[in-house]
Amino acid sequence: MIHQTAQEYQRVVEACQRLFLQKTQDYGTAWRILRLPSLTDQIFIKAQRIRSIQEKGTQKIQDDITSEFVAIVNYCVIALMQEQLMAAGEEEQALPVDRVRELYETEIRKTHNLQQDKNHDYGEAWRSMRVESMTDLILMKIYRTKQIEDNDGQTLVSEGVEANYRDMLNYAVFCLIKLGYPHGTTSAQ
């Protein structure tokens, strides 16, 4: 089952990356202007819309929740890239698509490694979880991240924002696997 998860995970992140790089071709790296709290708020907006649709059972805008989970994946990757770029002193500079691809793949690799380690310890527990529960966990991680940001990144005993972005990214990937993204590749429940 763990091998299946690795394949499903890879399929989902490749589809997310493909969309992200296409948007990079269209828009460039306009996202470089966003500070981490702004990215956290973007992730919040997406997760809150998903929860609202889940609770109401209907929606008025036709973008389905799958596209919102894809956006969460990509905003988390943006946040992780921004954190690294800002630490390296590369603030708000435009980036070529090849560099963006490289940075994206680096952050996905780190996050997937974390997922594999946790999956080893938790024994595929995510497969028994509901998409709604994982949505709630993403929202909880967002609130934690916002609190850490409001504390200027300082924590006493907790992981920092990077760990929360990685967890949100992984939960969004799990949701996409369960929802059959891309196109009808539904995971075994």
Short mmCIF file of N, CA and C in Angstrom, two decimals:
data_model
loop_
_atom_site.label_atom_id
_atom_site.label_comp_id
_atom_site.label_asym_id
_atom_site.label_seq_id
_atom_site.Cartn_x
_atom_site.Cartn_y
_atom_site.Cartn_z
N MET A 1 0.83 -1.20 0.00
CA MET A 1 0.00 0.00 0.00
C MET A 1 0.87 1.26 0.00
N ILE A 2 2.00 1.23 0.71
CA ILE A 2 2.87 2.41 0.75
C ILE A 2 3.41 2.73 -0.63
N HIS A 3 3.73 1.71 -1.41
CA HIS A 3 4.19 1.93 -2.79
C HIS A 3 3.09 2.58 -3.62
N GLN A 4 1.84 2.14 -3.41
CA GLN A 4 0.71 2.73 -4.11
C GLN A 4 0.58 4.21 -3.74
N THR A 5 0.73 4.53 -2.47
CA THR A 5 0.65 5.92 -2.02
C THR A 5 1.71 6.77 -2.71
N ALA A 6 2.93 6.25 -2.81
CA ALA A 6 4.01 7.00 -3.46
C ALA A 6 3.65 7.28 -4.92
N GLN A 7 3.08 6.31 -5.61
CA GLN A 7 2.69 6.51 -7.01
C GLN A 7 1.56 7.53 -7.13
N GLU A 8 0.56 7.39 -6.27
CA GLU A 8 -0.56 8.33 -6.30
C GLU A 8 -0.10 9.75 -5.95
N TYR A 9 0.75 9.84 -4.96
CA TYR A 9 1.29 11.14 -4.54
C TYR A 9 2.02 11.79 -5.72
N GLN A 10 2.86 11.03 -6.38
CA GLN A 10 3.63 11.55 -7.51
C GLN A 10 2.71 12.01 -8.63
N ARG A 11 1.69 11.23 -8.92
CA ARG A 11 0.74 11.59 -9.99
C ARG A 11 0.05 12.91 -9.66
N VAL A 12 -0.38 13.08 -8.42
CA VAL A 12 -1.05 14.32 -8.02
C VAL A 12 -0.11 15.51 -8.10
N VAL A 13 1.08 15.39 -7.53
CA VAL A 13 1.98 16.57 -7.52
C VAL A 13 2.46 16.91 -8.92
N GLU A 14 2.60 15.93 -9.79
CA GLU A 14 2.98 16.23 -11.17
C GLU A 14 1.89 17.04 -11.87
N ALA A 15 0.64 16.68 -11.63
CA ALA A 15 -0.47 17.44 -12.23
C ALA A 15 -0.52 18.86 -11.65
N CYS A 16 -0.32 18.99 -10.34
CA CYS A 16 -0.30 20.32 -9.71
C CYS A 16 0.85 21.16 -10.26
N GLN A 17 2.02 20.55 -10.40
CA GLN A 17 3.18 21.26 -10.91
C GLN A 17 2.97 21.69 -12.36
N ARG A 18 2.39 20.82 -13.15
CA ARG A 18 2.14 21.15 -14.56
C ARG A 18 1.27 22.41 -14.66
N LEU A 19 0.18 22.45 -13.86
CA LEU A 19 -0.68 23.62 -13.86
C LEU A 19 0.08 24.85 -13.37
N PHE A 20 0.86 24.69 -12.31
CA PHE A 20 1.63 25.81 -11.76
C PHE A 20 2.60 26.38 -12.78
N LEU A 21 3.29 25.51 -13.50
CA LEU A 21 4.26 25.99 -14.49
C LEU A 21 3.56 26.63 -15.69
N GLN A 22 2.39 26.14 -16.05
CA GLN A 22 1.63 26.79 -17.12
C GLN A 22 1.21 28.19 -16.69
N LYS A 23 0.78 28.32 -15.45
CA LYS A 23 0.42 29.65 -14.94
C LYS A 23 1.65 30.55 -14.85
N THR A 24 2.80 29.96 -14.54
CA THR A 24 4.03 30.74 -14.51
C THR A 24 4.35 31.27 -15.91
N GLN A 25 4.10 30.46 -16.93
CA GLN A 25 4.29 30.92 -18.32
C GLN A 25 3.35 32.09 -18.62
N ASP A 26 2.11 32.01 -18.13
CA ASP A 26 1.12 33.06 -18.39
C ASP A 26 1.39 34.33 -17.59
N TYR A 27 1.68 34.18 -16.29
CA TYR A 27 1.74 35.32 -15.37
C TYR A 27 3.14 35.70 -14.92
N GLY A 28 4.12 34.88 -15.25
CA GLY A 28 5.45 35.11 -14.69
C GLY A 28 5.44 34.75 -13.22
N THR A 29 6.33 35.36 -12.47
CA THR A 29 6.42 35.08 -11.04
C THR A 29 5.90 36.26 -10.22
N ALA A 30 4.71 36.71 -10.59
CA ALA A 30 4.06 37.81 -9.87
C ALA A 30 3.88 37.47 -8.39
N TRP A 31 3.80 36.18 -8.08
CA TRP A 31 3.66 35.74 -6.68
C TRP A 31 4.84 36.14 -5.82
N ARG A 32 5.96 36.51 -6.41
CA ARG A 32 7.14 36.90 -5.63
C ARG A 32 6.87 38.11 -4.74
N ILE A 33 5.85 38.88 -5.06
CA ILE A 33 5.51 40.06 -4.27
C ILE A 33 4.83 39.70 -2.94
N LEU A 34 4.29 38.48 -2.87
CA LEU A 34 3.52 38.08 -1.69
C LEU A 34 4.42 37.73 -0.51
N ARG A 35 4.06 38.29 0.64
CA ARG A 35 4.72 37.94 1.89
C ARG A 35 4.08 36.66 2.43
N LEU A 36 4.77 35.98 3.34
CA LEU A 36 4.24 34.72 3.86
C LEU A 36 2.84 34.86 4.48
N PRO A 37 2.55 35.90 5.28
CA PRO A 37 1.19 36.02 5.80
C PRO A 37 0.13 36.14 4.69
N SER A 38 0.48 36.76 3.58
CA SER A 38 -0.46 36.86 2.47
C SER A 38 -0.70 35.49 1.85
N LEU A 39 0.33 34.68 1.77
CA LEU A 39 0.18 33.33 1.25
C LEU A 39 -0.65 32.48 2.21
N THR A 40 -0.42 32.63 3.49
CA THR A 40 -1.23 31.92 4.49
C THR A 40 -2.69 32.29 4.33
N ASP A 41 -2.97 33.58 4.11
CA ASP A 41 -4.35 34.02 3.92
C ASP A 41 -4.95 33.45 2.64
N GLN A 42 -4.18 33.33 1.58
CA GLN A 42 -4.67 32.72 0.34
C GLN A 42 -5.05 31.25 0.58
N ILE A 43 -4.22 30.55 1.32
CA ILE A 43 -4.52 29.15 1.64
C ILE A 43 -5.79 29.09 2.50
N PHE A 44 -5.92 30.03 3.43
CA PHE A 44 -7.12 30.10 4.27
C PHE A 44 -8.38 30.27 3.42
N ILE A 45 -8.33 31.19 2.46
CA ILE A 45 -9.49 31.45 1.60
C ILE A 45 -9.91 30.17 0.88
N LYS A 46 -8.94 29.45 0.35
CA LYS A 46 -9.24 28.21 -0.38
C LYS A 46 -9.83 27.15 0.56
N ALA A 47 -9.22 26.96 1.71
CA ALA A 47 -9.70 25.95 2.66
C ALA A 47 -11.08 26.32 3.21
N GLN A 48 -11.30 27.59 3.46
CA GLN A 48 -12.60 28.04 3.97
C GLN A 48 -13.69 27.81 2.93
N ARG A 49 -13.39 28.05 1.65
CA ARG A 49 -14.37 27.80 0.59
C ARG A 49 -14.70 26.31 0.53
N ILE A 50 -13.67 25.46 0.62
CA ILE A 50 -13.91 24.02 0.61
C ILE A 50 -14.85 23.63 1.75
N ARG A 51 -14.54 24.11 2.94
CA ARG A 51 -15.37 23.76 4.11
C ARG A 51 -16.79 24.27 3.94
N SER A 52 -16.93 25.48 3.43
CA SER A 52 -18.26 26.05 3.21
C SER A 52 -19.07 25.19 2.24
N ILE A 53 -18.45 24.76 1.16
CA ILE A 53 -19.14 23.90 0.19
C ILE A 53 -19.47 22.56 0.82
N GLN A 54 -18.55 22.00 1.59
CA GLN A 54 -18.81 20.72 2.25
C GLN A 54 -19.99 20.83 3.21
N GLU A 55 -20.07 21.93 3.95
CA GLU A 55 -21.15 22.09 4.93
C GLU A 55 -22.49 22.39 4.27
N LYS A 56 -22.50 23.22 3.22
CA LYS A 56 -23.74 23.61 2.55
C LYS A 56 -24.23 22.56 1.57
N GLY A 57 -23.28 21.79 1.03
CA GLY A 57 -23.66 20.78 0.04
C GLY A 57 -23.95 21.35 -1.33
N THR A 58 -23.80 22.65 -1.49
CA THR A 58 -24.01 23.31 -2.78
C THR A 58 -22.97 24.40 -2.96
N GLN A 59 -22.88 24.86 -4.19
CA GLN A 59 -21.97 25.97 -4.48
C GLN A 59 -22.56 26.80 -5.60
N LYS A 60 -22.19 28.07 -5.65
CA LYS A 60 -22.69 28.97 -6.70
C LYS A 60 -21.64 29.24 -7.76
N ILE A 61 -20.37 29.13 -7.42
CA ILE A 61 -19.28 29.27 -8.39
C ILE A 61 -18.89 27.87 -8.79
N GLN A 62 -18.73 27.61 -10.06
CA GLN A 62 -18.59 26.24 -10.53
C GLN A 62 -17.23 25.59 -10.32
N ASP A 63 -16.20 26.34 -9.92
CA ASP A 63 -14.92 25.70 -9.62
C ASP A 63 -15.15 24.71 -8.48
N ASP A 64 -14.82 23.45 -8.71
CA ASP A 64 -15.08 22.44 -7.69
C ASP A 64 -13.99 22.46 -6.62
N ILE A 65 -14.21 21.68 -5.57
CA ILE A 65 -13.26 21.69 -4.46
C ILE A 65 -11.92 21.10 -4.86
N THR A 66 -11.92 20.25 -5.88
CA THR A 66 -10.64 19.69 -6.35
C THR A 66 -9.70 20.82 -6.76
N SER A 67 -10.21 21.79 -7.50
CA SER A 67 -9.34 22.90 -7.93
C SER A 67 -8.85 23.71 -6.75
N GLU A 68 -9.64 23.76 -5.68
CA GLU A 68 -9.22 24.49 -4.49
C GLU A 68 -8.10 23.74 -3.76
N PHE A 69 -8.19 22.40 -3.72
CA PHE A 69 -7.11 21.62 -3.12
C PHE A 69 -5.82 21.76 -3.94
N VAL A 70 -5.95 21.80 -5.27
CA VAL A 70 -4.78 22.02 -6.12
C VAL A 70 -4.16 23.38 -5.79
N ALA A 71 -5.01 24.39 -5.61
CA ALA A 71 -4.51 25.72 -5.26
C ALA A 71 -3.80 25.69 -3.90
N ILE A 72 -4.33 24.93 -2.94
CA ILE A 72 -3.66 24.83 -1.64
C ILE A 72 -2.28 24.22 -1.81
N VAL A 73 -2.19 23.14 -2.59
CA VAL A 73 -0.87 22.54 -2.86
C VAL A 73 0.07 23.60 -3.40
N ASN A 74 -0.37 24.30 -4.42
CA ASN A 74 0.53 25.25 -5.09
C ASN A 74 0.84 26.47 -4.23
N TYR A 75 -0.12 26.96 -3.45
CA TYR A 75 0.19 28.08 -2.55
C TYR A 75 1.16 27.64 -1.45
N CYS A 76 1.03 26.42 -0.97
CA CYS A 76 1.99 25.92 0.03
C CYS A 76 3.39 25.84 -0.58
N VAL A 77 3.48 25.36 -1.81
CA VAL A 77 4.79 25.31 -2.47
C VAL A 77 5.34 26.72 -2.66
N ILE A 78 4.50 27.65 -3.06
CA ILE A 78 4.94 29.05 -3.20
C ILE A 78 5.49 29.54 -1.86
N ALA A 79 4.76 29.28 -0.78
CA ALA A 79 5.20 29.75 0.54
C ALA A 79 6.56 29.15 0.90
N LEU A 80 6.72 27.86 0.64
CA LEU A 80 8.00 27.21 0.94
C LEU A 80 9.12 27.78 0.07
N MET A 81 8.83 28.04 -1.20
CA MET A 81 9.85 28.64 -2.08
C MET A 81 10.17 30.05 -1.62
N GLN A 82 9.14 30.83 -1.30
CA GLN A 82 9.36 32.20 -0.85
C GLN A 82 10.21 32.24 0.41
N GLU A 83 9.91 31.34 1.34
CA GLU A 83 10.68 31.29 2.59
C GLU A 83 12.16 31.06 2.29
N GLN A 84 12.45 30.13 1.40
CA GLN A 84 13.84 29.83 1.03
C GLN A 84 14.49 30.99 0.28
N LEU A 85 13.75 31.57 -0.66
CA LEU A 85 14.29 32.68 -1.45
C LEU A 85 14.57 33.90 -0.58
N MET A 86 13.66 34.19 0.33
CA MET A 86 13.85 35.35 1.21
C MET A 86 15.02 35.12 2.14
N ALA A 87 15.19 33.89 2.63
CA ALA A 87 16.32 33.57 3.50
C ALA A 87 17.64 33.73 2.74
N ALA A 88 17.60 33.52 1.43
CA ALA A 88 18.80 33.67 0.60
C ALA A 88 18.99 35.10 0.10
N GLY A 89 18.10 36.00 0.52
CA GLY A 89 18.22 37.41 0.12
C GLY A 89 17.70 37.70 -1.28
N GLU A 90 16.94 36.80 -1.85
CA GLU A 90 16.38 36.98 -3.20
C GLU A 90 14.94 37.46 -3.09
N GLU A 91 14.76 38.66 -2.62
CA GLU A 91 13.42 39.17 -2.40
C GLU A 91 12.84 39.82 -3.65
N GLU A 92 11.64 39.35 -4.01
CA GLU A 92 10.80 39.92 -5.05
C GLU A 92 11.42 39.96 -6.44
N GLN A 93 12.47 39.24 -6.68
CA GLN A 93 13.07 39.20 -8.01
C GLN A 93 12.32 38.20 -8.87
N ALA A 94 12.08 38.58 -10.14
CA ALA A 94 11.45 37.65 -11.08
C ALA A 94 12.38 36.45 -11.28
N LEU A 95 11.77 35.31 -11.55
CA LEU A 95 12.54 34.09 -11.75
C LEU A 95 12.19 33.46 -13.10
N PRO A 96 13.18 32.88 -13.78
CA PRO A 96 12.86 32.16 -15.01
C PRO A 96 12.12 30.86 -14.69
N VAL A 97 11.36 30.37 -15.64
CA VAL A 97 10.54 29.17 -15.45
C VAL A 97 11.40 27.97 -15.03
N ASP A 98 12.58 27.81 -15.61
CA ASP A 98 13.43 26.68 -15.25
C ASP A 98 13.82 26.71 -13.78
N ARG A 99 14.09 27.90 -13.26
CA ARG A 99 14.43 28.03 -11.84
C ARG A 99 13.23 27.73 -10.96
N VAL A 100 12.06 28.19 -11.39
CA VAL A 100 10.83 27.91 -10.65
C VAL A 100 10.59 26.40 -10.60
N ARG A 101 10.77 25.73 -11.74
CA ARG A 101 10.59 24.27 -11.80
C ARG A 101 11.53 23.58 -10.80
N GLU A 102 12.77 24.02 -10.79
CA GLU A 102 13.77 23.43 -9.89
C GLU A 102 13.39 23.64 -8.42
N LEU A 103 12.99 24.86 -8.08
CA LEU A 103 12.59 25.17 -6.71
C LEU A 103 11.34 24.39 -6.31
N TYR A 104 10.39 24.30 -7.21
CA TYR A 104 9.15 23.57 -6.96
C TYR A 104 9.48 22.11 -6.65
N GLU A 105 10.30 21.51 -7.50
CA GLU A 105 10.65 20.10 -7.33
C GLU A 105 11.41 19.86 -6.03
N THR A 106 12.26 20.80 -5.64
CA THR A 106 12.99 20.68 -4.38
C THR A 106 12.03 20.66 -3.20
N GLU A 107 11.08 21.58 -3.18
CA GLU A 107 10.13 21.65 -2.06
C GLU A 107 9.20 20.45 -2.05
N ILE A 108 8.79 19.98 -3.21
CA ILE A 108 7.94 18.78 -3.27
C ILE A 108 8.73 17.57 -2.77
N ARG A 109 9.97 17.45 -3.15
CA ARG A 109 10.79 16.32 -2.70
C ARG A 109 10.92 16.32 -1.17
N LYS A 110 11.21 17.47 -0.58
CA LYS A 110 11.32 17.57 0.88
C LYS A 110 9.99 17.20 1.55
N THR A 111 8.90 17.69 0.98
CA THR A 111 7.58 17.45 1.57
C THR A 111 7.17 16.00 1.39
N HIS A 112 7.49 15.42 0.25
CA HIS A 112 7.16 14.01 0.03
C HIS A 112 7.99 13.12 0.96
N ASN A 113 9.24 13.46 1.18
CA ASN A 113 10.05 12.70 2.13
C ASN A 113 9.43 12.73 3.53
N LEU A 114 8.96 13.90 3.94
CA LEU A 114 8.27 14.02 5.23
C LEU A 114 7.03 13.14 5.24
N GLN A 115 6.27 13.17 4.16
CA GLN A 115 5.06 12.35 4.07
C GLN A 115 5.39 10.87 4.19
N GLN A 116 6.43 10.43 3.52
CA GLN A 116 6.80 9.02 3.58
C GLN A 116 7.23 8.62 5.00
N ASP A 117 7.97 9.48 5.67
CA ASP A 117 8.38 9.19 7.05
C ASP A 117 7.17 9.09 7.97
N LYS A 118 6.26 10.07 7.84
CA LYS A 118 5.06 10.05 8.69
C LYS A 118 4.17 8.86 8.32
N ASN A 119 4.05 8.58 7.04
CA ASN A 119 3.22 7.46 6.60
C ASN A 119 3.75 6.14 7.15
N HIS A 120 5.06 6.03 7.23
CA HIS A 120 5.67 4.84 7.82
C HIS A 120 5.21 4.68 9.27
N ASP A 121 5.29 5.78 10.02
CA ASP A 121 4.94 5.73 11.43
C ASP A 121 3.44 5.60 11.68
N TYR A 122 2.63 6.26 10.86
CA TYR A 122 1.18 6.26 11.08
C TYR A 122 0.46 5.14 10.32
N GLY A 123 1.17 4.43 9.46
CA GLY A 123 0.59 3.27 8.80
C GLY A 123 -0.60 3.56 7.91
N GLU A 124 -0.48 4.55 7.03
CA GLU A 124 -1.54 4.84 6.06
C GLU A 124 -2.86 5.26 6.72
N ALA A 125 -2.80 5.83 7.91
CA ALA A 125 -4.02 6.24 8.61
C ALA A 125 -4.86 7.22 7.80
N TRP A 126 -4.22 8.03 6.96
CA TRP A 126 -4.95 9.02 6.18
C TRP A 126 -6.00 8.38 5.28
N ARG A 127 -5.78 7.14 4.88
CA ARG A 127 -6.73 6.47 3.98
C ARG A 127 -8.08 6.23 4.66
N SER A 128 -8.09 6.18 5.98
CA SER A 128 -9.35 5.98 6.72
C SER A 128 -9.99 7.30 7.10
N MET A 129 -9.35 8.39 6.78
CA MET A 129 -9.88 9.71 7.14
C MET A 129 -10.82 10.21 6.05
N ARG A 130 -11.73 11.06 6.45
CA ARG A 130 -12.64 11.72 5.51
C ARG A 130 -11.97 12.97 4.96
N VAL A 131 -12.35 13.33 3.74
CA VAL A 131 -11.85 14.58 3.13
C VAL A 131 -12.23 15.76 4.02
N GLU A 132 -13.43 15.71 4.61
CA GLU A 132 -13.88 16.79 5.49
C GLU A 132 -12.97 16.93 6.71
N SER A 133 -12.52 15.81 7.26
CA SER A 133 -11.62 15.87 8.41
C SER A 133 -10.28 16.47 8.03
N MET A 134 -9.78 16.09 6.86
CA MET A 134 -8.50 16.65 6.42
C MET A 134 -8.63 18.14 6.11
N THR A 135 -9.80 18.56 5.63
CA THR A 135 -10.05 19.99 5.43
C THR A 135 -9.96 20.72 6.75
N ASP A 136 -10.57 20.15 7.80
CA ASP A 136 -10.49 20.76 9.13
C ASP A 136 -9.05 20.83 9.63
N LEU A 137 -8.27 19.78 9.38
CA LEU A 137 -6.87 19.79 9.80
C LEU A 137 -6.07 20.85 9.06
N ILE A 138 -6.37 21.05 7.78
CA ILE A 138 -5.71 22.13 7.03
C ILE A 138 -6.06 23.47 7.66
N LEU A 139 -7.33 23.67 7.96
CA LEU A 139 -7.73 24.94 8.60
C LEU A 139 -7.05 25.12 9.95
N MET A 140 -6.95 24.06 10.74
CA MET A 140 -6.26 24.14 12.03
C MET A 140 -4.81 24.55 11.82
N LYS A 141 -4.14 23.95 10.83
CA LYS A 141 -2.74 24.29 10.53
C LYS A 141 -2.62 25.75 10.08
N ILE A 142 -3.62 26.23 9.36
CA ILE A 142 -3.61 27.64 8.95
C ILE A 142 -3.68 28.54 10.18
N TYR A 143 -4.60 28.23 11.09
CA TYR A 143 -4.71 29.05 12.31
C TYR A 143 -3.43 29.00 13.13
N ARG A 144 -2.80 27.85 13.20
CA ARG A 144 -1.51 27.76 13.89
C ARG A 144 -0.48 28.65 13.20
N THR A 145 -0.43 28.57 11.89
CA THR A 145 0.54 29.35 11.12
C THR A 145 0.30 30.84 11.32
N LYS A 146 -0.96 31.25 11.28
CA LYS A 146 -1.28 32.67 11.49
C LYS A 146 -0.82 33.13 12.87
N GLN A 147 -1.02 32.28 13.88
CA GLN A 147 -0.59 32.65 15.23
C GLN A 147 0.93 32.78 15.30
N ILE A 148 1.64 31.85 14.69
CA ILE A 148 3.10 31.93 14.66
C ILE A 148 3.54 33.19 13.93
N GLU A 149 2.89 33.51 12.82
CA GLU A 149 3.23 34.73 12.08
C GLU A 149 2.95 35.96 12.93
N ASP A 150 1.84 35.95 13.66
CA ASP A 150 1.51 37.08 14.53
C ASP A 150 2.53 37.21 15.67
N ASN A 151 3.20 36.12 16.00
CA ASN A 151 4.25 36.12 17.03
C ASN A 151 5.63 36.34 16.41
N ASP A 152 5.67 36.91 15.21
CA ASP A 152 6.93 37.17 14.50
C ASP A 152 7.77 35.92 14.31
N GLY A 153 7.09 34.77 14.12
CA GLY A 153 7.79 33.52 13.85
C GLY A 153 8.36 32.83 15.07
N GLN A 154 8.14 33.40 16.23
CA GLN A 154 8.70 32.84 17.45
C GLN A 154 7.76 31.78 18.04
N THR A 155 8.33 30.65 18.41
CA THR A 155 7.57 29.61 19.10
C THR A 155 8.36 29.18 20.33
N LEU A 156 7.64 28.66 21.30
CA LEU A 156 8.30 28.16 22.51
C LEU A 156 8.67 26.69 22.37
N VAL A 157 7.70 25.88 21.93
CA VAL A 157 7.94 24.44 21.83
C VAL A 157 7.40 23.85 20.52
N SER A 158 6.83 24.66 19.69
CA SER A 158 6.14 24.17 18.49
C SER A 158 7.01 24.29 17.25
N GLU A 159 6.63 23.48 16.25
CA GLU A 159 7.28 23.59 14.95
C GLU A 159 6.93 24.95 14.35
N GLY A 160 7.73 25.41 13.44
CA GLY A 160 7.49 26.70 12.81
C GLY A 160 6.55 26.63 11.63
N VAL A 161 6.50 27.72 10.88
CA VAL A 161 5.57 27.80 9.75
C VAL A 161 5.90 26.80 8.65
N GLU A 162 7.17 26.53 8.43
CA GLU A 162 7.55 25.60 7.37
C GLU A 162 6.90 24.23 7.57
N ALA A 163 6.95 23.72 8.77
CA ALA A 163 6.35 22.40 9.06
C ALA A 163 4.85 22.43 8.82
N ASN A 164 4.21 23.53 9.16
CA ASN A 164 2.76 23.64 8.95
C ASN A 164 2.43 23.70 7.46
N TYR A 165 3.21 24.44 6.67
CA TYR A 165 2.98 24.46 5.22
C TYR A 165 3.14 23.06 4.63
N ARG A 166 4.16 22.33 5.09
CA ARG A 166 4.38 20.98 4.57
C ARG A 166 3.22 20.05 4.94
N ASP A 167 2.73 20.16 6.17
CA ASP A 167 1.59 19.34 6.58
C ASP A 167 0.33 19.70 5.76
N MET A 168 0.07 20.97 5.57
CA MET A 168 -1.09 21.38 4.76
C MET A 168 -0.98 20.85 3.35
N LEU A 169 0.21 20.96 2.78
CA LEU A 169 0.44 20.45 1.43
C LEU A 169 0.14 18.95 1.38
N ASN A 170 0.65 18.20 2.34
CA ASN A 170 0.42 16.76 2.34
C ASN A 170 -1.05 16.41 2.52
N TYR A 171 -1.75 17.09 3.41
CA TYR A 171 -3.18 16.82 3.56
C TYR A 171 -3.93 17.14 2.26
N ALA A 172 -3.56 18.23 1.59
CA ALA A 172 -4.23 18.57 0.33
C ALA A 172 -3.97 17.49 -0.72
N VAL A 173 -2.75 16.96 -0.77
CA VAL A 173 -2.45 15.87 -1.70
C VAL A 173 -3.29 14.64 -1.36
N PHE A 174 -3.39 14.30 -0.09
CA PHE A 174 -4.22 13.16 0.31
C PHE A 174 -5.67 13.35 -0.14
N CYS A 175 -6.19 14.57 0.04
CA CYS A 175 -7.56 14.85 -0.40
C CYS A 175 -7.69 14.66 -1.91
N LEU A 176 -6.71 15.14 -2.65
CA LEU A 176 -6.75 15.00 -4.11
C LEU A 176 -6.68 13.54 -4.52
N ILE A 177 -5.89 12.74 -3.82
CA ILE A 177 -5.85 11.31 -4.10
C ILE A 177 -7.24 10.72 -3.87
N LYS A 178 -7.85 11.04 -2.73
CA LYS A 178 -9.17 10.50 -2.42
C LYS A 178 -10.23 10.97 -3.41
N LEU A 179 -10.07 12.19 -3.96
CA LEU A 179 -11.03 12.73 -4.92
C LEU A 179 -10.77 12.27 -6.36
N GLY A 180 -9.71 11.46 -6.54
CA GLY A 180 -9.45 10.92 -7.87
C GLY A 180 -8.75 11.88 -8.82
N TYR A 181 -8.03 12.83 -8.29
CA TYR A 181 -7.30 13.79 -9.13
C TYR A 181 -5.94 13.19 -9.51
N PRO A 182 -5.49 13.33 -10.70
CA PRO A 182 -6.21 13.93 -11.84
C PRO A 182 -7.16 12.92 -12.49
N HIS A 183 -8.29 13.39 -12.88
CA HIS A 183 -9.32 12.70 -13.67
C HIS A 183 -9.54 11.24 -13.39
N GLY A 184 -10.37 10.98 -12.45
CA GLY A 184 -10.89 9.63 -12.26
C GLY A 184 -9.90 8.57 -11.79
N THR A 185 -8.87 8.95 -11.07
CA THR A 185 -7.91 7.96 -10.56
C THR A 185 -8.19 7.70 -9.09
N THR A 186 -9.45 7.50 -8.75
CA THR A 186 -9.87 7.39 -7.37
C THR A 186 -9.06 6.36 -6.59
N SER A 187 -8.63 6.77 -5.43
CA SER A 187 -7.87 5.92 -4.51
C SER A 187 -8.79 4.90 -3.87
N ALA A 188 -8.20 3.80 -3.47
CA ALA A 188 -8.95 2.83 -2.67
C ALA A 188 -9.30 3.49 -1.34
N GLN A 189 -10.54 3.42 -0.96
CA GLN A 189 -10.97 4.10 0.28
C GLN A 189 -10.63 3.26 1.41
#
